Amino acid sequence: MADHFAAFSFVDRITGFTPGVRARGQFAVPAVLAAFPSCLVAEAVGQLAAWVAMAQADFRVRPVAALANEMRFHGDVPPGALLGLAVEIDSCDDEAVAYAGRATSGDALAIELLDCLGPMLPVSEFDSPGELAARFDLLRGPGATPGRFHGVPVPEIVRGAGVPGESLAAVLHVPAVAPFFADHFPRRPVFPATLLLDAQIGLALQLAAEAPDLPAGTQPAPVRMTHVKMRSFIPPGEVLALDAQRAPTGDAGQITLRARANGKTVSTARLEFAPRRFA
């Protein structure tokens, strides 16, 4: 399968490894991309943690739908950058993996993930255990050939009603077919939670940009995301109702995010933003 370990894989090499305890890795962001969103940087950190957890379980189980208590945004990662990844495992068994991690671009910290929890499910439901084990050996050795990632298709998002600067709604149409489904996951395609978060952050920043109290000459930028919870898997072709609600909290703004499918909540999160001066 050509898109397996290519269309949504963000670890090229594992450069340091202590079984069940910690790992270091890297990912070369292709220079041909228009951008590499922060949520994909977070995905890369989570994938490194997943490799540690799967190896510890001898590829019987794997973490899915990880919950992040806190995600801190420090800076953008430009196309062509070499992403440095690091994870520390707090605990890992057949039920769940708890970890923290970070990513750097050059000498600059790009993102931090704190107090993350990934429930474990049988690997065979999602992917081939043998292919994953072979991939892990490759990553621990010479590493994978960089540059196989070619970006992800932008999902259709239709903006809905709202109160300017206070609330905003939208509908996200998950594609029925996309290359990343062959990588996430081959045996059970699931819309990646990080792509949903990227869409929700975009919606939140649209809302923040309309706030009358935004200082002139600035634009809203994400600072911190907390209480990220995925309540169910999102299949190909799903239609999601997104909503964002703003409440001021001191010098920063806080926006509550929610996604629903068929009237049921599938994800929730909170985003804090702050004004950033135009370059």
Short mmCIF file of N, CA and C in Angstrom, two decimals, residues 72-194:
data_model
loop_
_atom_site.label_atom_id
_atom_site.label_comp_id
_atom_site.label_asym_id
_atom_site.label_seq_id
_atom_site.Cartn_x
_atom_site.Cartn_y
_atom_site.Cartn_z
N ARG A 72 0.92 23.31 24.49
CA ARG A 72 1.43 24.68 24.45
C ARG A 72 2.07 24.96 23.10
N PHE A 73 1.65 26.06 22.48
CA PHE A 73 2.16 26.46 21.17
C PHE A 73 3.25 27.51 21.36
N HIS A 74 4.45 27.23 20.85
CA HIS A 74 5.56 28.16 21.03
C HIS A 74 6.01 28.83 19.74
N GLY A 75 5.80 28.20 18.62
CA GLY A 75 6.24 28.81 17.37
C GLY A 75 5.92 27.92 16.19
N ASP A 76 5.93 28.52 15.01
CA ASP A 76 5.61 27.80 13.79
C ASP A 76 6.82 26.97 13.32
N VAL A 77 6.51 25.92 12.60
CA VAL A 77 7.54 25.08 11.98
C VAL A 77 7.45 25.27 10.46
N PRO A 78 8.46 25.85 9.83
CA PRO A 78 8.38 26.13 8.40
C PRO A 78 8.66 24.88 7.56
N PRO A 79 8.13 24.83 6.36
CA PRO A 79 8.51 23.76 5.43
C PRO A 79 10.03 23.73 5.25
N GLY A 80 10.58 22.53 5.18
CA GLY A 80 12.02 22.37 5.05
C GLY A 80 12.75 22.23 6.36
N ALA A 81 12.04 22.41 7.49
CA ALA A 81 12.68 22.31 8.80
C ALA A 81 12.91 20.85 9.18
N LEU A 82 13.90 20.62 10.02
CA LEU A 82 14.11 19.31 10.62
C LEU A 82 13.51 19.35 12.01
N LEU A 83 12.47 18.57 12.20
CA LEU A 83 11.74 18.54 13.45
C LEU A 83 12.41 17.58 14.41
N GLY A 84 12.76 18.08 15.60
CA GLY A 84 13.29 17.24 16.65
C GLY A 84 12.19 16.84 17.61
N LEU A 85 12.06 15.56 17.90
CA LEU A 85 10.97 15.03 18.72
C LEU A 85 11.52 14.37 19.98
N ALA A 86 10.79 14.50 21.08
CA ALA A 86 11.19 13.86 22.33
C ALA A 86 9.96 13.52 23.13
N VAL A 87 9.93 12.33 23.73
CA VAL A 87 8.83 11.92 24.60
C VAL A 87 9.39 11.26 25.85
N GLU A 88 8.69 11.47 26.96
CA GLU A 88 8.99 10.83 28.23
C GLU A 88 7.75 10.05 28.64
N ILE A 89 7.90 8.77 28.91
CA ILE A 89 6.76 7.92 29.25
C ILE A 89 6.61 7.86 30.77
N ASP A 90 5.45 8.25 31.26
CA ASP A 90 5.18 8.19 32.70
C ASP A 90 4.76 6.78 33.12
N SER A 91 3.93 6.14 32.29
CA SER A 91 3.51 4.76 32.55
C SER A 91 3.03 4.16 31.24
N CYS A 92 3.14 2.83 31.15
CA CYS A 92 2.72 2.16 29.92
C CYS A 92 2.39 0.71 30.24
N ASP A 93 1.15 0.31 29.91
CA ASP A 93 0.75 -1.08 30.04
C ASP A 93 -0.26 -1.39 28.94
N ASP A 94 -0.93 -2.53 29.03
CA ASP A 94 -1.85 -2.91 27.97
C ASP A 94 -3.14 -2.09 27.98
N GLU A 95 -3.34 -1.26 29.00
CA GLU A 95 -4.55 -0.46 29.10
C GLU A 95 -4.36 0.95 28.55
N ALA A 96 -3.22 1.56 28.82
CA ALA A 96 -3.01 2.95 28.41
C ALA A 96 -1.53 3.31 28.51
N VAL A 97 -1.17 4.38 27.79
CA VAL A 97 0.15 4.98 27.93
C VAL A 97 -0.03 6.43 28.35
N ALA A 98 0.73 6.85 29.35
CA ALA A 98 0.73 8.24 29.81
C ALA A 98 2.10 8.83 29.50
N TYR A 99 2.10 10.01 28.90
CA TYR A 99 3.38 10.57 28.46
C TYR A 99 3.32 12.09 28.36
N ALA A 100 4.50 12.68 28.19
CA ALA A 100 4.65 14.09 27.85
C ALA A 100 5.68 14.16 26.74
N GLY A 101 5.63 15.23 25.95
CA GLY A 101 6.58 15.32 24.85
C GLY A 101 6.71 16.74 24.33
N ARG A 102 7.65 16.90 23.41
CA ARG A 102 7.89 18.22 22.83
C ARG A 102 8.50 18.06 21.45
N ALA A 103 8.44 19.15 20.69
CA ALA A 103 9.06 19.19 19.37
C ALA A 103 9.80 20.50 19.22
N THR A 104 10.95 20.44 18.57
CA THR A 104 11.75 21.63 18.32
C THR A 104 12.01 21.77 16.82
N SER A 105 12.21 23.00 16.41
CA SER A 105 12.60 23.31 15.04
C SER A 105 13.89 24.12 15.12
N GLY A 106 14.99 23.49 14.74
CA GLY A 106 16.28 24.12 15.00
C GLY A 106 16.52 24.14 16.50
N ASP A 107 16.85 25.32 17.02
CA ASP A 107 17.05 25.47 18.46
C ASP A 107 15.80 25.97 19.17
N ALA A 108 14.72 26.17 18.43
CA ALA A 108 13.51 26.78 18.99
C ALA A 108 12.48 25.72 19.36
N LEU A 109 11.90 25.87 20.53
CA LEU A 109 10.82 24.99 20.96
C LEU A 109 9.57 25.33 20.15
N ALA A 110 8.94 24.32 19.57
CA ALA A 110 7.76 24.53 18.74
C ALA A 110 6.46 24.21 19.47
N ILE A 111 6.46 23.08 20.19
CA ILE A 111 5.22 22.66 20.85
C ILE A 111 5.56 21.77 22.03
N GLU A 112 4.71 21.82 23.05
CA GLU A 112 4.83 20.93 24.20
C GLU A 112 3.49 20.23 24.42
N LEU A 113 3.54 18.95 24.72
CA LEU A 113 2.36 18.19 25.11
C LEU A 113 2.56 17.73 26.54
N LEU A 114 1.60 18.03 27.41
CA LEU A 114 1.71 17.71 28.82
C LEU A 114 0.53 16.86 29.26
N ASP A 115 0.81 15.89 30.10
CA ASP A 115 -0.24 15.06 30.71
C ASP A 115 -1.14 14.43 29.65
N CYS A 116 -0.53 13.64 28.78
CA CYS A 116 -1.27 12.96 27.70
C CYS A 116 -1.59 11.52 28.10
N LEU A 117 -2.71 11.05 27.65
CA LEU A 117 -3.12 9.67 27.94
C LEU A 117 -3.69 9.05 26.68
N GLY A 118 -3.11 7.90 26.29
CA GLY A 118 -3.58 7.19 25.10
C GLY A 118 -4.12 5.82 25.47
N PRO A 119 -5.43 5.62 25.39
CA PRO A 119 -6.00 4.28 25.64
C PRO A 119 -5.48 3.29 24.61
N MET A 120 -5.19 2.07 25.04
CA MET A 120 -4.65 1.04 24.15
C MET A 120 -5.76 0.13 23.64
N LEU A 121 -5.68 -0.18 22.35
CA LEU A 121 -6.61 -1.11 21.72
C LEU A 121 -5.80 -2.10 20.88
N PRO A 122 -6.38 -3.25 20.53
CA PRO A 122 -5.63 -4.26 19.76
C PRO A 122 -5.10 -3.70 18.43
N VAL A 123 -3.82 -3.89 18.21
CA VAL A 123 -3.20 -3.42 16.97
C VAL A 123 -3.88 -3.99 15.75
N SER A 124 -4.23 -5.27 15.79
CA SER A 124 -4.76 -5.96 14.61
C SER A 124 -6.07 -5.37 14.12
N GLU A 125 -6.78 -4.59 14.94
CA GLU A 125 -8.00 -3.93 14.49
C GLU A 125 -7.70 -2.77 13.55
N PHE A 126 -6.49 -2.24 13.62
CA PHE A 126 -6.16 -1.02 12.89
C PHE A 126 -5.07 -1.20 11.84
N ASP A 127 -4.13 -2.11 12.07
CA ASP A 127 -2.96 -2.20 11.20
C ASP A 127 -2.37 -3.60 11.31
N SER A 128 -1.38 -3.87 10.49
CA SER A 128 -0.67 -5.15 10.53
C SER A 128 0.42 -5.12 11.59
N PRO A 129 0.33 -5.97 12.63
CA PRO A 129 1.40 -5.98 13.64
C PRO A 129 2.78 -6.25 13.05
N GLY A 130 2.85 -7.15 12.07
CA GLY A 130 4.14 -7.46 11.46
C GLY A 130 4.72 -6.27 10.72
N GLU A 131 3.89 -5.54 9.97
CA GLU A 131 4.38 -4.38 9.23
C GLU A 131 4.82 -3.27 10.19
N LEU A 132 4.11 -3.11 11.29
CA LEU A 132 4.50 -2.10 12.27
C LEU A 132 5.84 -2.46 12.92
N ALA A 133 6.01 -3.74 13.26
CA ALA A 133 7.27 -4.17 13.87
C ALA A 133 8.44 -3.95 12.91
N ALA A 134 8.23 -4.26 11.62
CA ALA A 134 9.29 -4.05 10.63
C ALA A 134 9.60 -2.56 10.46
N ARG A 135 8.56 -1.74 10.50
CA ARG A 135 8.76 -0.29 10.38
C ARG A 135 9.55 0.24 11.57
N PHE A 136 9.23 -0.26 12.75
CA PHE A 136 9.95 0.16 13.95
C PHE A 136 11.43 -0.17 13.84
N ASP A 137 11.76 -1.35 13.34
CA ASP A 137 13.16 -1.73 13.15
C ASP A 137 13.85 -0.79 12.17
N LEU A 138 13.14 -0.39 11.13
CA LEU A 138 13.70 0.54 10.15
C LEU A 138 13.97 1.90 10.81
N LEU A 139 13.00 2.39 11.60
CA LEU A 139 13.15 3.69 12.24
C LEU A 139 14.30 3.67 13.26
N ARG A 140 14.48 2.54 13.95
CA ARG A 140 15.56 2.41 14.92
C ARG A 140 16.92 2.26 14.23
N GLY A 141 16.90 1.86 12.97
CA GLY A 141 18.14 1.66 12.23
C GLY A 141 18.47 2.84 11.33
N PRO A 142 18.52 2.62 10.01
CA PRO A 142 18.92 3.69 9.11
C PRO A 142 17.88 4.80 8.96
N GLY A 143 16.64 4.50 9.35
CA GLY A 143 15.58 5.49 9.20
C GLY A 143 14.87 5.37 7.87
N ALA A 144 13.70 5.97 7.80
CA ALA A 144 12.90 5.96 6.58
C ALA A 144 13.36 7.05 5.63
N THR A 145 13.11 6.84 4.36
CA THR A 145 13.42 7.86 3.36
C THR A 145 12.54 9.08 3.59
N PRO A 146 13.10 10.26 3.80
CA PRO A 146 12.28 11.45 4.04
C PRO A 146 11.60 11.92 2.77
N GLY A 147 10.62 12.79 2.95
CA GLY A 147 9.96 13.43 1.82
C GLY A 147 8.77 12.70 1.25
N ARG A 148 8.29 11.62 1.92
CA ARG A 148 7.16 10.87 1.38
C ARG A 148 5.82 11.54 1.69
N PHE A 149 5.79 12.44 2.66
CA PHE A 149 4.55 13.13 3.00
C PHE A 149 4.33 14.28 2.03
N HIS A 150 3.13 14.34 1.44
CA HIS A 150 2.83 15.36 0.43
C HIS A 150 1.69 16.28 0.85
N GLY A 151 1.40 16.32 2.15
CA GLY A 151 0.32 17.18 2.62
C GLY A 151 -0.98 16.42 2.71
N VAL A 152 -1.98 17.07 3.30
CA VAL A 152 -3.30 16.47 3.42
C VAL A 152 -4.33 17.37 2.75
N PRO A 153 -5.36 16.78 2.17
CA PRO A 153 -6.40 17.61 1.56
C PRO A 153 -7.15 18.40 2.61
N VAL A 154 -7.43 19.66 2.32
CA VAL A 154 -8.17 20.50 3.26
C VAL A 154 -9.64 20.11 3.22
N PRO A 155 -10.22 19.72 4.37
CA PRO A 155 -11.62 19.32 4.36
C PRO A 155 -12.52 20.52 4.08
N GLU A 156 -13.67 20.24 3.49
CA GLU A 156 -14.63 21.30 3.21
C GLU A 156 -15.26 21.78 4.52
N ILE A 157 -15.16 23.08 4.77
CA ILE A 157 -15.73 23.67 5.98
C ILE A 157 -16.65 24.81 5.55
N VAL A 158 -17.92 24.71 5.93
CA VAL A 158 -18.92 25.72 5.57
C VAL A 158 -19.26 26.51 6.82
N ARG A 159 -18.96 27.79 6.80
CA ARG A 159 -19.23 28.64 7.95
C ARG A 159 -20.72 28.85 8.13
N GLY A 160 -21.15 28.84 9.40
CA GLY A 160 -22.56 29.03 9.72
C GLY A 160 -22.79 30.32 10.47
N ALA A 161 -23.84 30.33 11.26
CA ALA A 161 -24.24 31.53 11.98
C ALA A 161 -23.41 31.71 13.25
N GLY A 162 -23.57 32.87 13.85
CA GLY A 162 -22.89 33.16 15.11
C GLY A 162 -23.04 34.62 15.47
N VAL A 163 -22.50 34.98 16.62
CA VAL A 163 -22.49 36.36 17.07
C VAL A 163 -21.06 36.86 16.92
N PRO A 164 -20.81 37.88 16.08
CA PRO A 164 -19.44 38.33 15.83
C PRO A 164 -18.66 38.57 17.11
N GLY A 165 -17.48 37.94 17.20
CA GLY A 165 -16.63 38.10 18.35
C GLY A 165 -17.03 37.29 19.56
N GLU A 166 -18.18 36.60 19.50
CA GLU A 166 -18.66 35.84 20.66
C GLU A 166 -18.85 34.35 20.36
N SER A 167 -19.42 34.03 19.21
CA SER A 167 -19.66 32.63 18.88
C SER A 167 -19.65 32.45 17.37
N LEU A 168 -19.36 31.21 16.96
CA LEU A 168 -19.29 30.90 15.54
C LEU A 168 -19.53 29.42 15.34
N ALA A 169 -20.28 29.09 14.30
CA ALA A 169 -20.57 27.69 13.98
C ALA A 169 -20.11 27.39 12.56
N ALA A 170 -19.88 26.12 12.28
CA ALA A 170 -19.48 25.68 10.94
C ALA A 170 -19.79 24.21 10.79
N VAL A 171 -19.79 23.75 9.55
CA VAL A 171 -19.98 22.33 9.25
C VAL A 171 -18.74 21.84 8.52
N LEU A 172 -18.16 20.76 9.03
CA LEU A 172 -16.97 20.17 8.42
C LEU A 172 -17.37 18.86 7.75
N HIS A 173 -17.05 18.74 6.47
CA HIS A 173 -17.33 17.53 5.72
C HIS A 173 -16.05 16.69 5.64
N VAL A 174 -16.01 15.62 6.41
CA VAL A 174 -14.86 14.71 6.36
C VAL A 174 -14.84 14.03 5.00
N PRO A 175 -13.71 14.03 4.31
CA PRO A 175 -13.69 13.38 2.99
C PRO A 175 -14.00 11.89 3.09
N ALA A 176 -14.69 11.38 2.10
CA ALA A 176 -14.99 9.95 2.06
C ALA A 176 -13.78 9.15 1.62
N VAL A 177 -12.92 9.81 0.85
CA VAL A 177 -11.70 9.16 0.35
C VAL A 177 -10.56 10.15 0.48
N ALA A 178 -9.43 9.71 1.04
CA ALA A 178 -8.24 10.56 1.15
C ALA A 178 -7.03 9.66 1.37
N PRO A 179 -5.85 10.05 0.89
CA PRO A 179 -4.66 9.21 1.07
C PRO A 179 -4.36 8.88 2.52
N PHE A 180 -4.64 9.83 3.45
CA PHE A 180 -4.25 9.57 4.85
C PHE A 180 -5.03 8.43 5.49
N PHE A 181 -6.17 8.05 4.91
CA PHE A 181 -6.92 6.93 5.47
C PHE A 181 -6.16 5.60 5.32
N ALA A 182 -5.27 5.53 4.32
CA ALA A 182 -4.47 4.31 4.14
C ALA A 182 -3.36 4.20 5.17
N ASP A 183 -3.14 5.28 5.90
CA ASP A 183 -2.08 5.32 6.92
C ASP A 183 -2.69 5.44 8.31
N HIS A 184 -3.93 5.89 8.38
CA HIS A 184 -4.59 6.18 9.66
C HIS A 184 -6.06 5.74 9.64
N PHE A 185 -6.37 4.46 9.56
CA PHE A 185 -5.46 3.32 9.64
C PHE A 185 -5.82 2.36 8.51
N PRO A 186 -4.90 1.50 8.06
CA PRO A 186 -5.19 0.64 6.90
C PRO A 186 -6.39 -0.29 7.10
N ARG A 187 -6.56 -0.84 8.30
CA ARG A 187 -7.64 -1.79 8.53
C ARG A 187 -8.92 -1.15 9.07
N ARG A 188 -8.80 0.08 9.57
CA ARG A 188 -9.97 0.80 10.09
C ARG A 188 -9.75 2.29 9.90
N PRO A 189 -10.11 2.82 8.72
CA PRO A 189 -9.86 4.24 8.46
C PRO A 189 -10.57 5.14 9.47
N VAL A 190 -9.80 6.10 10.01
CA VAL A 190 -10.32 7.04 11.00
C VAL A 190 -9.81 8.43 10.66
N PHE A 191 -10.70 9.42 10.70
CA PHE A 191 -10.29 10.82 10.50
C PHE A 191 -9.39 11.24 11.66
N PRO A 192 -8.15 11.67 11.39
CA PRO A 192 -7.22 11.98 12.49
C PRO A 192 -7.74 13.11 13.38
N ALA A 193 -7.63 12.90 14.69
CA ALA A 193 -8.08 13.91 15.64
C ALA A 193 -7.32 15.22 15.45
N THR A 194 -6.05 15.14 15.06
CA THR A 194 -5.27 16.36 14.90
C THR A 194 -5.75 17.19 13.71
#
